[in-house]
Coordinates of C-alpha atoms in Angstrom, one line a residue:
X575 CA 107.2 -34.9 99.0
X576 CA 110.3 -36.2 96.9
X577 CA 107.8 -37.2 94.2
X578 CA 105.9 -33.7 94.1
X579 CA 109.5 -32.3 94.2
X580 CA 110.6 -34.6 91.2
X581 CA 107.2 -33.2 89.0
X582 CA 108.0 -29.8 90.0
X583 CA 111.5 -30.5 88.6
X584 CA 110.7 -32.3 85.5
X585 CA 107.9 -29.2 84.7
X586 CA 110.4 -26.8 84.6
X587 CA 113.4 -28.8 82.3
X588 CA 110.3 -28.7 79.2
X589 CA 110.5 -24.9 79.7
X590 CA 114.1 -25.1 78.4
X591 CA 116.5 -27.8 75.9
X592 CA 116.1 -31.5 77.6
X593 CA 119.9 -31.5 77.7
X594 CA 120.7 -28.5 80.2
X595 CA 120.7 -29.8 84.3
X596 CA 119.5 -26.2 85.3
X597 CA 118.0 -23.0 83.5
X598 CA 120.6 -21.1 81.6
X599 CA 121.5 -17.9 83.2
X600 CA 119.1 -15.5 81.5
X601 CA 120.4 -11.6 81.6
X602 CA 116.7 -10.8 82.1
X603 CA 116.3 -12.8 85.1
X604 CA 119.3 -12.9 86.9
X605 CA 117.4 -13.9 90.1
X606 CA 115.5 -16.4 88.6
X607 CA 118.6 -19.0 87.1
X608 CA 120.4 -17.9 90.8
X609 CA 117.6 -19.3 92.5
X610 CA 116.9 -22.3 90.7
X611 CA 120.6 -23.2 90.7
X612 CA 120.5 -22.9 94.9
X613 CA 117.3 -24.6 95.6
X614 CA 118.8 -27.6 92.8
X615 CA 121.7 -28.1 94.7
X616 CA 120.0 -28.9 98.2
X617 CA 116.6 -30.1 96.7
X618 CA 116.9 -33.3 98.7
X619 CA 116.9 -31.4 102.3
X620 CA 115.5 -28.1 101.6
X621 CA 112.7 -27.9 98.6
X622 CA 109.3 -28.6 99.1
X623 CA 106.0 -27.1 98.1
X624 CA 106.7 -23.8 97.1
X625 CA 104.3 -20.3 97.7
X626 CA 103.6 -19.3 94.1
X627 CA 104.2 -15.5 95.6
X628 CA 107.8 -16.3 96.8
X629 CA 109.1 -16.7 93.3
X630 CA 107.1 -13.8 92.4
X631 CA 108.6 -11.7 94.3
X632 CA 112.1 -12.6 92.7
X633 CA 110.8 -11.9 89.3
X634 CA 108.7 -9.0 90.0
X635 CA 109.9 -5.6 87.9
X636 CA 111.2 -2.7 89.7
X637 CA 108.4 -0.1 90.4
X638 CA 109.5 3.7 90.8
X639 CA 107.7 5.3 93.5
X640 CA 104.2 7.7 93.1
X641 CA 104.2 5.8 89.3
X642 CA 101.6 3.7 87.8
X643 CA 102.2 -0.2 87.7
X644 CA 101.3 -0.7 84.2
X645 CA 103.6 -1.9 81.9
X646 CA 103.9 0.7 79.5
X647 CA 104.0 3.6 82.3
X648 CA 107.2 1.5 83.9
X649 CA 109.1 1.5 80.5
X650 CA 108.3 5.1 80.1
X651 CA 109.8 5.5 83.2
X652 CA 112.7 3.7 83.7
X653 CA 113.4 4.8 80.1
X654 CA 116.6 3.4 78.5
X655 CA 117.8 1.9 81.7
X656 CA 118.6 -1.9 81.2
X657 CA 116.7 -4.0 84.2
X658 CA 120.1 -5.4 84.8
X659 CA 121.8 -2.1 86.1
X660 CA 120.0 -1.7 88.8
X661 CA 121.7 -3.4 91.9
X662 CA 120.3 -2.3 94.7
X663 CA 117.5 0.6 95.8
X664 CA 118.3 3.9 94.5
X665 CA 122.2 2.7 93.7
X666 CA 122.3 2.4 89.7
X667 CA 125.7 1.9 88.5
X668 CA 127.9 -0.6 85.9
X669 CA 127.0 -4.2 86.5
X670 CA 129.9 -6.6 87.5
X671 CA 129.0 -10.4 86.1
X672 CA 130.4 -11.7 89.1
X673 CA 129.3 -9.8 92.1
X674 CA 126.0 -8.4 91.1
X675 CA 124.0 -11.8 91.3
X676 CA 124.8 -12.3 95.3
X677 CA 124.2 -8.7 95.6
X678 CA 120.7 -9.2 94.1
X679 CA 119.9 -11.5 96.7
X680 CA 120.0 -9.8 99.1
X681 CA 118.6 -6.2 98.0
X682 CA 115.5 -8.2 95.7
X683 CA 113.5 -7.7 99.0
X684 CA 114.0 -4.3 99.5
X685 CA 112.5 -1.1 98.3
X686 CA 113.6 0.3 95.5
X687 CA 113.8 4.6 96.8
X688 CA 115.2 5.9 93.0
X689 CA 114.7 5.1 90.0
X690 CA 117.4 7.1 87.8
X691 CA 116.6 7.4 83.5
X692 CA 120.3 8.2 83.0
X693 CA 123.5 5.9 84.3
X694 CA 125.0 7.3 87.0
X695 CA 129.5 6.9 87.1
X696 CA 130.8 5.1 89.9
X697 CA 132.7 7.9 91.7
X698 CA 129.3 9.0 93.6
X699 CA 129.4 10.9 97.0
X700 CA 129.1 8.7 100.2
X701 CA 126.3 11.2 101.6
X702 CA 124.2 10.6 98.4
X703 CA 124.9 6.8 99.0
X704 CA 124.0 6.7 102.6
X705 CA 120.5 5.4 102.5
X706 CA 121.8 2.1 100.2
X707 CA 124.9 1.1 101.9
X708 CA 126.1 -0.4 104.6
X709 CA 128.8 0.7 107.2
X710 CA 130.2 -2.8 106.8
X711 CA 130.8 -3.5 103.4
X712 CA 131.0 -7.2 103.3
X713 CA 127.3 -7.6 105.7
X714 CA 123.9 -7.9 104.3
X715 CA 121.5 -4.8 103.5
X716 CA 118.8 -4.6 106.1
X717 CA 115.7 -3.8 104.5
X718 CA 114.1 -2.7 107.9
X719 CA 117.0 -0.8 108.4
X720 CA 116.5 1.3 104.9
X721 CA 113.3 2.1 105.7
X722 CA 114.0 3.7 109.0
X723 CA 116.8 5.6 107.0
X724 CA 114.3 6.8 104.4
X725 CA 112.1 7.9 107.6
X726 CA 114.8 9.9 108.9
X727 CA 117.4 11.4 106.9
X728 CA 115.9 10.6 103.3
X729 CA 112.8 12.8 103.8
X730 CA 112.4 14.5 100.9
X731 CA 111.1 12.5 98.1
X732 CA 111.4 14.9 94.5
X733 CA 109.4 14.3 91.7
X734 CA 110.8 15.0 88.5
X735 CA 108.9 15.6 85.6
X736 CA 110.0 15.8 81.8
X737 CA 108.3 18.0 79.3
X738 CA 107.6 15.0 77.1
X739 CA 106.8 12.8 79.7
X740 CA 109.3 11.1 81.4
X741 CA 109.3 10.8 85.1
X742 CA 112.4 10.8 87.7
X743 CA 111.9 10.3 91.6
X744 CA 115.1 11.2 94.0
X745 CA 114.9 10.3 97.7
X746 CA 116.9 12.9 99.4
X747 CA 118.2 14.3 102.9
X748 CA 116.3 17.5 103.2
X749 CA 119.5 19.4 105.7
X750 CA 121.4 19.2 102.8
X751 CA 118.7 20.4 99.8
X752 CA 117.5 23.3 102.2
X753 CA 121.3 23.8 102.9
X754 CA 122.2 24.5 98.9
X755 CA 119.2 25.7 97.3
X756 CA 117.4 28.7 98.5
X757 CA 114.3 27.9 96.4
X758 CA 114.1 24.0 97.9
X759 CA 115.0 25.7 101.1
X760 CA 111.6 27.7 101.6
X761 CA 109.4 24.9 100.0
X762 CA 111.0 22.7 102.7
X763 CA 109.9 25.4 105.4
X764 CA 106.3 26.0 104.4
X765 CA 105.8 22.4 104.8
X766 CA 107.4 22.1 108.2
X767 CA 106.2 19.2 110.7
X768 CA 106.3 16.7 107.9
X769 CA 107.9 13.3 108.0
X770 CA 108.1 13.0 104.2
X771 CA 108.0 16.1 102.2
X772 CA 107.2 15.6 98.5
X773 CA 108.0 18.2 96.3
X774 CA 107.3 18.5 92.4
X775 CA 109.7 20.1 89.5
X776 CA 107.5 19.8 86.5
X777 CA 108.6 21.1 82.6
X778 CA 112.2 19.7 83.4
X779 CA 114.2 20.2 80.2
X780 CA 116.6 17.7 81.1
X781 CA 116.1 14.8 83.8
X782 CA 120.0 13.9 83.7
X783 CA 121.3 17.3 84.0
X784 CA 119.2 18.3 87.0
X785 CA 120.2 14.4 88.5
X786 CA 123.5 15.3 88.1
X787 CA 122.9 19.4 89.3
X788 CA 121.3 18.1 93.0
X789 CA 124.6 14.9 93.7
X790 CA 126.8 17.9 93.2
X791 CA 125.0 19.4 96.4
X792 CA 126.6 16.3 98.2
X793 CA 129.7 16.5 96.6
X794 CA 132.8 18.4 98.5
X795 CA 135.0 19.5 95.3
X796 CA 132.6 20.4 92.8
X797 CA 135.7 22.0 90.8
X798 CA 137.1 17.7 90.0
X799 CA 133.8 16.5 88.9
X800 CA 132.8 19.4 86.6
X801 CA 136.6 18.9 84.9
X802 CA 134.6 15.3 84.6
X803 CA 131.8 16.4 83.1
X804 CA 132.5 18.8 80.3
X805 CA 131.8 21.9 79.1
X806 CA 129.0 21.9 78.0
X807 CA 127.7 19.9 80.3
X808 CA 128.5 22.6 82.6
X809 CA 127.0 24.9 81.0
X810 CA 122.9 22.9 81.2
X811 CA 124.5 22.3 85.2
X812 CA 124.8 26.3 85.5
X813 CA 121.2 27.0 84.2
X814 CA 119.7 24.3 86.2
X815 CA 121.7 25.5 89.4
X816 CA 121.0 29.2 88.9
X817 CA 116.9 28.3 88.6
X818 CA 117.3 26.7 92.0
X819 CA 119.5 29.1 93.2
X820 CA 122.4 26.6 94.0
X821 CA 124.6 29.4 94.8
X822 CA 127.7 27.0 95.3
X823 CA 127.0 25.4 92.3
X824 CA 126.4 28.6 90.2
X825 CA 130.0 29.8 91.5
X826 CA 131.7 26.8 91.0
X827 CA 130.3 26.2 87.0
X828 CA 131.2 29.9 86.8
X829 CA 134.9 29.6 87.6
X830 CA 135.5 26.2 86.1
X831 CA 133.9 28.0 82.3
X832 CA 136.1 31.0 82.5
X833 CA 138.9 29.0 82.7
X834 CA 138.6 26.8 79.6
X835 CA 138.3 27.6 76.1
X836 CA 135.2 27.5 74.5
X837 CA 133.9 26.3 70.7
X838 CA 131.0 28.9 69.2
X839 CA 128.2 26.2 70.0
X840 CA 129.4 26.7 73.3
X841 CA 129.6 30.5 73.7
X842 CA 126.2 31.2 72.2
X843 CA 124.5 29.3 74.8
X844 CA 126.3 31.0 77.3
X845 CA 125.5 34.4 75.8
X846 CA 121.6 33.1 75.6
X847 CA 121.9 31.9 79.1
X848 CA 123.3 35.7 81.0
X849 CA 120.6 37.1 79.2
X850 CA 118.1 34.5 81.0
X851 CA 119.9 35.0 84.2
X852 CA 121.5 37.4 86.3
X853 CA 124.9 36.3 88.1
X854 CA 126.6 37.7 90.7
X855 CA 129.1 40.6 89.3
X856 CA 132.1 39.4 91.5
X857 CA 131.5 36.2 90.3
X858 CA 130.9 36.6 86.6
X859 CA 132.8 39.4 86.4
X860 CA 135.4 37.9 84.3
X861 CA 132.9 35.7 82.1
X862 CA 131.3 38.7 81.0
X863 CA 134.8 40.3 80.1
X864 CA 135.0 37.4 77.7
X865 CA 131.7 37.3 76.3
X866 CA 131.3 41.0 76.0
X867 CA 134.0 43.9 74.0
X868 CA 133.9 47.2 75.4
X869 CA 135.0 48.5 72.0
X870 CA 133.1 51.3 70.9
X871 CA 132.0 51.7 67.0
X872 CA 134.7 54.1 66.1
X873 CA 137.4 52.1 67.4
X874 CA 136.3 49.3 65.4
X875 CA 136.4 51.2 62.1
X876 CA 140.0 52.2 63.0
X877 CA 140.9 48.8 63.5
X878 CA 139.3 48.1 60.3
X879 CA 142.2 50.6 58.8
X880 CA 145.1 49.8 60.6
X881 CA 144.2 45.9 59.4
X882 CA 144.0 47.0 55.7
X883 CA 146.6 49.0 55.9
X884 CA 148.9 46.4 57.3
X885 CA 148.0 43.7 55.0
X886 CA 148.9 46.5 51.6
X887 CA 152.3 47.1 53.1
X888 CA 153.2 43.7 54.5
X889 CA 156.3 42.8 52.5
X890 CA 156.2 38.4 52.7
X891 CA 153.7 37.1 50.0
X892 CA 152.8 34.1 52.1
X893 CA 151.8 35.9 55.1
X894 CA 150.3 38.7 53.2
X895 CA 147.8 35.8 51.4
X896 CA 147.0 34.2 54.4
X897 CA 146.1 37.8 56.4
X898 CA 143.9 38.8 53.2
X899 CA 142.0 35.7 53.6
X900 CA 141.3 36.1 57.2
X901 CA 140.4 40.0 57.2
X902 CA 138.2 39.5 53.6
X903 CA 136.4 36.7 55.7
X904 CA 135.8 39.2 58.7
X905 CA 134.8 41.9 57.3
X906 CA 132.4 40.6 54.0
X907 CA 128.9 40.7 54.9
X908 CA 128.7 37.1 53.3
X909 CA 131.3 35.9 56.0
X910 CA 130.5 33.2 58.9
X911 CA 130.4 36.6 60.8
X912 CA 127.6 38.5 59.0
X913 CA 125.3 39.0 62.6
X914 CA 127.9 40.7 64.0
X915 CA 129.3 43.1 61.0
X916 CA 130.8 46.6 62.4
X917 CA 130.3 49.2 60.1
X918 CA 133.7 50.2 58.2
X919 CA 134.6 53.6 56.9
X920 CA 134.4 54.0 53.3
X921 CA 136.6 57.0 53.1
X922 CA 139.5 55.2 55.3
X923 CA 139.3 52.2 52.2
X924 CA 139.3 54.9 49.6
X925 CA 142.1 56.8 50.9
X926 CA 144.1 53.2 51.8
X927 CA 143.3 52.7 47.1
X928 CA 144.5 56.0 46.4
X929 CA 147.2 55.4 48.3
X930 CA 148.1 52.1 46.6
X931 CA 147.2 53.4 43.3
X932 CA 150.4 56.5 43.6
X933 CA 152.6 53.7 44.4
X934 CA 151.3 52.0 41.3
X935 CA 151.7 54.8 39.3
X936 CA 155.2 55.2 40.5
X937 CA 156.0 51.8 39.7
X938 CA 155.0 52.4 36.2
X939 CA 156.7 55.3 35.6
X940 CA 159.8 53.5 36.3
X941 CA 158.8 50.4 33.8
X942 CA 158.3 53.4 31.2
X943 CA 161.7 54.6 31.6
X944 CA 163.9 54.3 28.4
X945 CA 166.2 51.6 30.3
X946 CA 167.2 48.1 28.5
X947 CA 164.9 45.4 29.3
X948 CA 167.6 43.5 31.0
X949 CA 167.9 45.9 33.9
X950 CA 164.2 47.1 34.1
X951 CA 163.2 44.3 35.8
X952 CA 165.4 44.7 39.1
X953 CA 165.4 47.5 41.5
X954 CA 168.7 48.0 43.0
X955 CA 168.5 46.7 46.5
X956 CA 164.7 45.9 45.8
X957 CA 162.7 43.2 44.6
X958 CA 161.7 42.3 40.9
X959 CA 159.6 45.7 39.3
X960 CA 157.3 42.8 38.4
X961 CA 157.0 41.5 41.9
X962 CA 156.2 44.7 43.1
X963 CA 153.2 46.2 40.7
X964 CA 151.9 42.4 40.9
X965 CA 151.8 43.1 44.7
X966 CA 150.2 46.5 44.2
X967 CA 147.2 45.2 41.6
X968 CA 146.2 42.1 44.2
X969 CA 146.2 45.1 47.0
X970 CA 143.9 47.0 45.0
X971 CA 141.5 44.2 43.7
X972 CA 141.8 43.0 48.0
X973 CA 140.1 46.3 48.7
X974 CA 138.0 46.3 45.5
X975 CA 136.3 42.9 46.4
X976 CA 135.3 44.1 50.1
X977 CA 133.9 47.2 48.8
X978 CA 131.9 45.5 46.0
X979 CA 130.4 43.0 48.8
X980 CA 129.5 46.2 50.6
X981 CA 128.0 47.6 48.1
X982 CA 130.3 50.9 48.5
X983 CA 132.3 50.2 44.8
X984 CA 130.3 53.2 42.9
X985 CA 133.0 55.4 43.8
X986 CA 135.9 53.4 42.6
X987 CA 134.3 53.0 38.7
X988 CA 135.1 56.8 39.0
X989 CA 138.4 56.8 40.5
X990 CA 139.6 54.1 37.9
X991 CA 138.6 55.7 34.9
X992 CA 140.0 59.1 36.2
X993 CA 143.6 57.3 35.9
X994 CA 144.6 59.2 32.9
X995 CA 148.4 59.1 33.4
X996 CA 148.1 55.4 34.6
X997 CA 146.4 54.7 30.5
X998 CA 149.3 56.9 28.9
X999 CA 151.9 54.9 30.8
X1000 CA 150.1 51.7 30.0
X1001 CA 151.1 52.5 26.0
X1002 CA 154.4 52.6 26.6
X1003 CA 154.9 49.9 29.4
X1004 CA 155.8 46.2 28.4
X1005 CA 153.2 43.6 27.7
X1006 CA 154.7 41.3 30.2
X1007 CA 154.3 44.5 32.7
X1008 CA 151.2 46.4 31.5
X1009 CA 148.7 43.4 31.3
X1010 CA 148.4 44.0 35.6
X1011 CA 146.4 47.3 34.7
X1012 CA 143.6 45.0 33.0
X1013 CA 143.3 42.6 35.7
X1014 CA 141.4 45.5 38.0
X1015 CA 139.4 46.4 34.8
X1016 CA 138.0 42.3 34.6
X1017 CA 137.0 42.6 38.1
X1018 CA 135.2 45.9 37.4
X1019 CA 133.7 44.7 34.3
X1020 CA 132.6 41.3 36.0
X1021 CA 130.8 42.7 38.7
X1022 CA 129.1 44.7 36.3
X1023 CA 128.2 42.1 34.0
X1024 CA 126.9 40.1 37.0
X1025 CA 124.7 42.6 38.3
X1026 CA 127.2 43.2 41.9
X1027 CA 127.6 46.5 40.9
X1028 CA 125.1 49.2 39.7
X1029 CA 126.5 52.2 37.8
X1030 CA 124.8 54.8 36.3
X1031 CA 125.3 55.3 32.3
X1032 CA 128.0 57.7 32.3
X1033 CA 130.3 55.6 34.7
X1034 CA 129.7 52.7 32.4
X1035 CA 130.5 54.4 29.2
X1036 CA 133.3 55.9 31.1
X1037 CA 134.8 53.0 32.3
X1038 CA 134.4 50.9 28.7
X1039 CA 135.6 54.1 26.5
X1040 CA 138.9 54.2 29.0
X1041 CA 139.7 50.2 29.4
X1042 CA 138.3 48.5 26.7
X1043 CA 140.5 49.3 24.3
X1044 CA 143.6 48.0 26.8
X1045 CA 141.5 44.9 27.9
X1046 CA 141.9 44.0 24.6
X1047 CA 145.6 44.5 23.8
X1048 CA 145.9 42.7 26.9
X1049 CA 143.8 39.9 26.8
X1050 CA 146.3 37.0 25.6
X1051 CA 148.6 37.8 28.8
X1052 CA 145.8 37.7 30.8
X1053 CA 145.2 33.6 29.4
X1054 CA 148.8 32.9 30.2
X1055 CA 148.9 34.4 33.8
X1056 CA 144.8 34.1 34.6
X1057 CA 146.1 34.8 38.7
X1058 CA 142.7 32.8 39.5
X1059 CA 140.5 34.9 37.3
X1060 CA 138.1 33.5 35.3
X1061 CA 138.2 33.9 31.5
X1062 CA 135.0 32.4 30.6
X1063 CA 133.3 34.3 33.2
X1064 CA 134.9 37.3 31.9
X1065 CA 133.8 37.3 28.3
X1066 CA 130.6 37.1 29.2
X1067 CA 130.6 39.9 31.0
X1068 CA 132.1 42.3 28.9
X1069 CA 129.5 41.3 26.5
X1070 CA 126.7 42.2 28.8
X1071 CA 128.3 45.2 30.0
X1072 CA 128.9 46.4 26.5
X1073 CA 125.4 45.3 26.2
X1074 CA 123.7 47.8 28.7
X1075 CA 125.5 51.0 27.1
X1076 CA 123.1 52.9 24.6
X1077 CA 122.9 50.9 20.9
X1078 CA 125.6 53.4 19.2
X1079 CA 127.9 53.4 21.4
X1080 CA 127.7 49.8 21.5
X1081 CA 128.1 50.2 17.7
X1082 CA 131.7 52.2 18.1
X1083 CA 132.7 49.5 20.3
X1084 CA 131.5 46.0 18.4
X1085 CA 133.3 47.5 15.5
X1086 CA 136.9 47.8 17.3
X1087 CA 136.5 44.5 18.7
X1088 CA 135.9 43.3 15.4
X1089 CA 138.6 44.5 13.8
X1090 CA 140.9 43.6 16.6
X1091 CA 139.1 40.1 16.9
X1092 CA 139.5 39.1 12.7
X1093 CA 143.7 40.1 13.5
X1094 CA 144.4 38.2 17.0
X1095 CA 142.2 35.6 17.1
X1096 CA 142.0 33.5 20.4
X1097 CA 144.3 36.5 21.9
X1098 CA 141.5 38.7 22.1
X1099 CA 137.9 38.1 23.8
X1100 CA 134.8 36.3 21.9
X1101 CA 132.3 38.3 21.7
X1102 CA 130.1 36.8 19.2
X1103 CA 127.5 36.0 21.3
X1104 CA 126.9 39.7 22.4
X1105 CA 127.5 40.4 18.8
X1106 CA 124.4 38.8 17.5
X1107 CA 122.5 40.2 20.3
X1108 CA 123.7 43.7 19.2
X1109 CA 122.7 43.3 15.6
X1110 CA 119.5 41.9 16.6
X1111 CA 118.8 44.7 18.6
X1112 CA 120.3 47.1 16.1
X1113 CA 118.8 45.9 12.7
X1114 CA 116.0 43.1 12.9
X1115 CA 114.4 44.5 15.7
X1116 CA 114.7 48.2 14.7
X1117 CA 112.7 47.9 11.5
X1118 CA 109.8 46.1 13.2
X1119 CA 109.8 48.6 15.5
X1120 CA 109.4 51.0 12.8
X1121 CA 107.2 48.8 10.8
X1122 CA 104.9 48.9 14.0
X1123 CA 105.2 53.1 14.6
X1124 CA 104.5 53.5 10.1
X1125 CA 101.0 51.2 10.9

């Protein structure tokens, strides 16, 4: 015997380095290097001729219940669970180096009753433990005992199946499934008698979050685990409890999501989810106050207003920058918003432009007064005259750009070129001053030169007869103090606006910038490019035309 032992021996040392006394603990087989080690120690009293199904059974994989016993089927199943975390039937939890080998030997014989794709943390409900512990913590597992557990209060063996295949099987106590769930409650009673009931849940979304839905039924504060869990975690928790009509559940995710904020990710899956489902009023009474405004349509448009009007009368330029920002990003239909735009009231924006354009045209007439430079430019108990028309232009190109990204700016080509006393006063304000009038011209004239806003003939010649000329004076202040517009973008424009009027009244115009072009220079606007196009046009193109009409 001593000599078949010493073969046995020498057999396994060429499966590893000649040099090592024993296998190497191997993370894979755990129970393999654990049992070679004991059986080494006492080989001199204890080993002799082994069964070759004794080992086999320490090496043999974990199986998950009703599931094939291929290889590949197994991996699919057990998923991305490492072989190493699972201690003990139906427990899976964090491995400890130390302790989880002489647990292994005694729960390798037993069972497994779960297999779980998903980790579970350690704090786990002692009712959802019951069938894997024992009341004495420090004696053996009984595997005789388990199975007379399973027979009694684990009686309910659930199949869970994944839409793309994956497969999940929970031994349960069916008193407290029928207890929670209404809809597990009657499949439990039309199948009563039975000393294992096996129920089905195919086309689960999510194995983990229904896992984690049915151990809340065993757990006595749901409120502390769900702080646990997350948000949004509570959120796949509420869908899977309302489906199964976990009523304790469904209140509990309810009150725990009101209370917390939310990111937008967040709230549209709990918009999408109310319309899926229909909660208790008392209970998701307060949710829906959150998730839905009671505002009617008109209310909005006045709060559209009062917002505009607050921004044009604010009197601290910081704040005033920061609120323009935040209401232009609202309302714009190219905002983060755009699903949800409310419809604003042109008239209340025109009225809010006339009223900034009197105060402009106040402000003017006191730059026009025949009063020394020196004290023009303070107010007495007021801010700079400057400071104050600068403020009243960027409110009026504020409400300019929201109504050109509506689409409602037609109006204000004809209310700009109507300013006939704002033009007189223009003559005889200063050039430091006056230049502020042409900075709501270049954003008409932009738009219009990149196609943003459509304007019939009339307002176009109307608009170009009544500000060109002052665009031009005013074009060299505009380079020193640009106030984030864009020159480049702005000669081009003009161009192609001056391009789309009819060919002689493109002709009056050419001619003035011309003239003003050949005396200022780089203080007036290039317009050679739309200059050549004009002649072209004009000239070359003409007298082919006619060439064409003579044959």
């Amino acid at each position: 015997m001593d000599g078949h032992t010493h073969r046995r021996h020498g057999s396994r040392h060429r499966s590893w380095c000649c040099t090592f006394n024993a296998p190497p603990p191997s993370p894979e087989n755990p129970h393999l290097s654990q049992h070679y080690r004991t059986n080494n120690n006492n080989s001199k009293t204890k080993l002799g001729p082994q069964k070759p199904d004794s080992l086999s059974k320490l090496t043999t994989s974990i199986s998950v219940p009703n599931s094939p016993q291929s290889s590949k089927s197994e991996l699919s199943l057990v998923g991305r669970m490492d072989p190493r975390r699972i201690l003990s039937p139906g427990r899976v939890s964090p491995i400890d180096h130390t302790d989880s080998l002489e647990e292994d030997r005694h729960s390798s014989h037993a069972t497994p009753s779960a297999a779980a794709v998903d980790s579970l943390p350690r704090s786990r409900s002692r009712s959802f433990r019951a069938k894997i512990e024992s009341p004495d913590t420090h004696s053996s597992l009984d595997p005789s005992r388990v199975e007379g557990e399973i027979g009694g209060a684990y009686d309910v063996r659930l199949n869970l199946k994944r839409k793309n295949g994956g497969v999940m099987v929970l031994e349960l106590s069916s008193s407290v499934l029928a207890s929670n769930s209404e809809v597990f409650a009657g499949l439990i009673a039309g199948s009563a008698g039975k000393k294992m009931y096996r129920i089905e849940v195919p086309e689960v979304e999510n194995l983990g979050v229904f896992k984690e839905t049915i151990e809340l039924m065993f757990e006595e504060d749901i409120a502390k685990r769900l702080v646990k869990i997350g948000v949004n975690r509570a959120i796949d928790i509420l869908e899977v409890s309302a489906g199964i009509m976990f009523r304790r559940g469904v209140s509990s995710c309810l009150k725990y999501l009101e209370a917390v904020p939310w990111t937008e990710e967040e709230e549209e899956k709990l918009r999408s989810l109310f319309t899926r489902f229909k909660f208790d009023e008392a209970t998701s009474r307060d949710m829906l106050a959150r998730l839905h405004s009671q505002q009617s349509t008109g209310t909005l448009q006045n709060l559209a207003r009062h917002l505009v009007s607050s921004i044009t009368t604010c009197s601290d330029a910081t704040a005033r920058n920061e609120l323009k920002s935040l209401v232009k990003g609202l309302l714009c239909k190219s905002s983060v918003y755009e699903k949800e735009q409310p419809d604003i009231n042109k008239e209340d924006f025109y009225a809010v432009c006339q009223s900034c354009m009197s105060e402009l045209h106040n402000l003017f007439e006191e730059a026009s007064d025949a009063i020394p430079h020196e004290r023009m430019t303070r107010k007495e108990m007021g801010k700079p005259l400057i400071a104050r028309i600068s403020k009243q232009v960027d409110n009026i190109n504020f409400l300019l750009e929201i109504l050109l990204d509506r689409q409602m700016a037609e109006e204000f080509v004809d209310l700009w070129v109507n300013q006939g006393n704002l033009l007189k006063l223009h003559e005889r304000a200063s050039p430091m001053v006056r230049y502020e009038l042409s900075r709501v011209s270049a954003i008409l004239f932009i738009a219009m030169g990149t196609r943003k806003l459509h304007c019939c003939s009339e307002a176009r010649s109307g608009l170009l007869q009544a500000w060109f000329g002052p665009m031009l004076l005013d074009f060299g202040w505009l380079q020193r103090c640009r106030k984030g517009l864009d020159m480049k973008a702005l000669e081009e424009a003009m161009g192609q606006t001056l391009l789309t009027l009819p060919l002689k009244q493109q002709y009056v115009l050419f001619m003035e910038w011309f003239r003003c072009f050949s005396r200022n220079g780089s203080e007036c606007p290039n317009l050679s490019k739309a200059f050549q196009i004009w002649w072209r046009r004009s000239f070359l193109r003409g007298s082919e035309t006619h060439a064409v009409e003579s044959r």
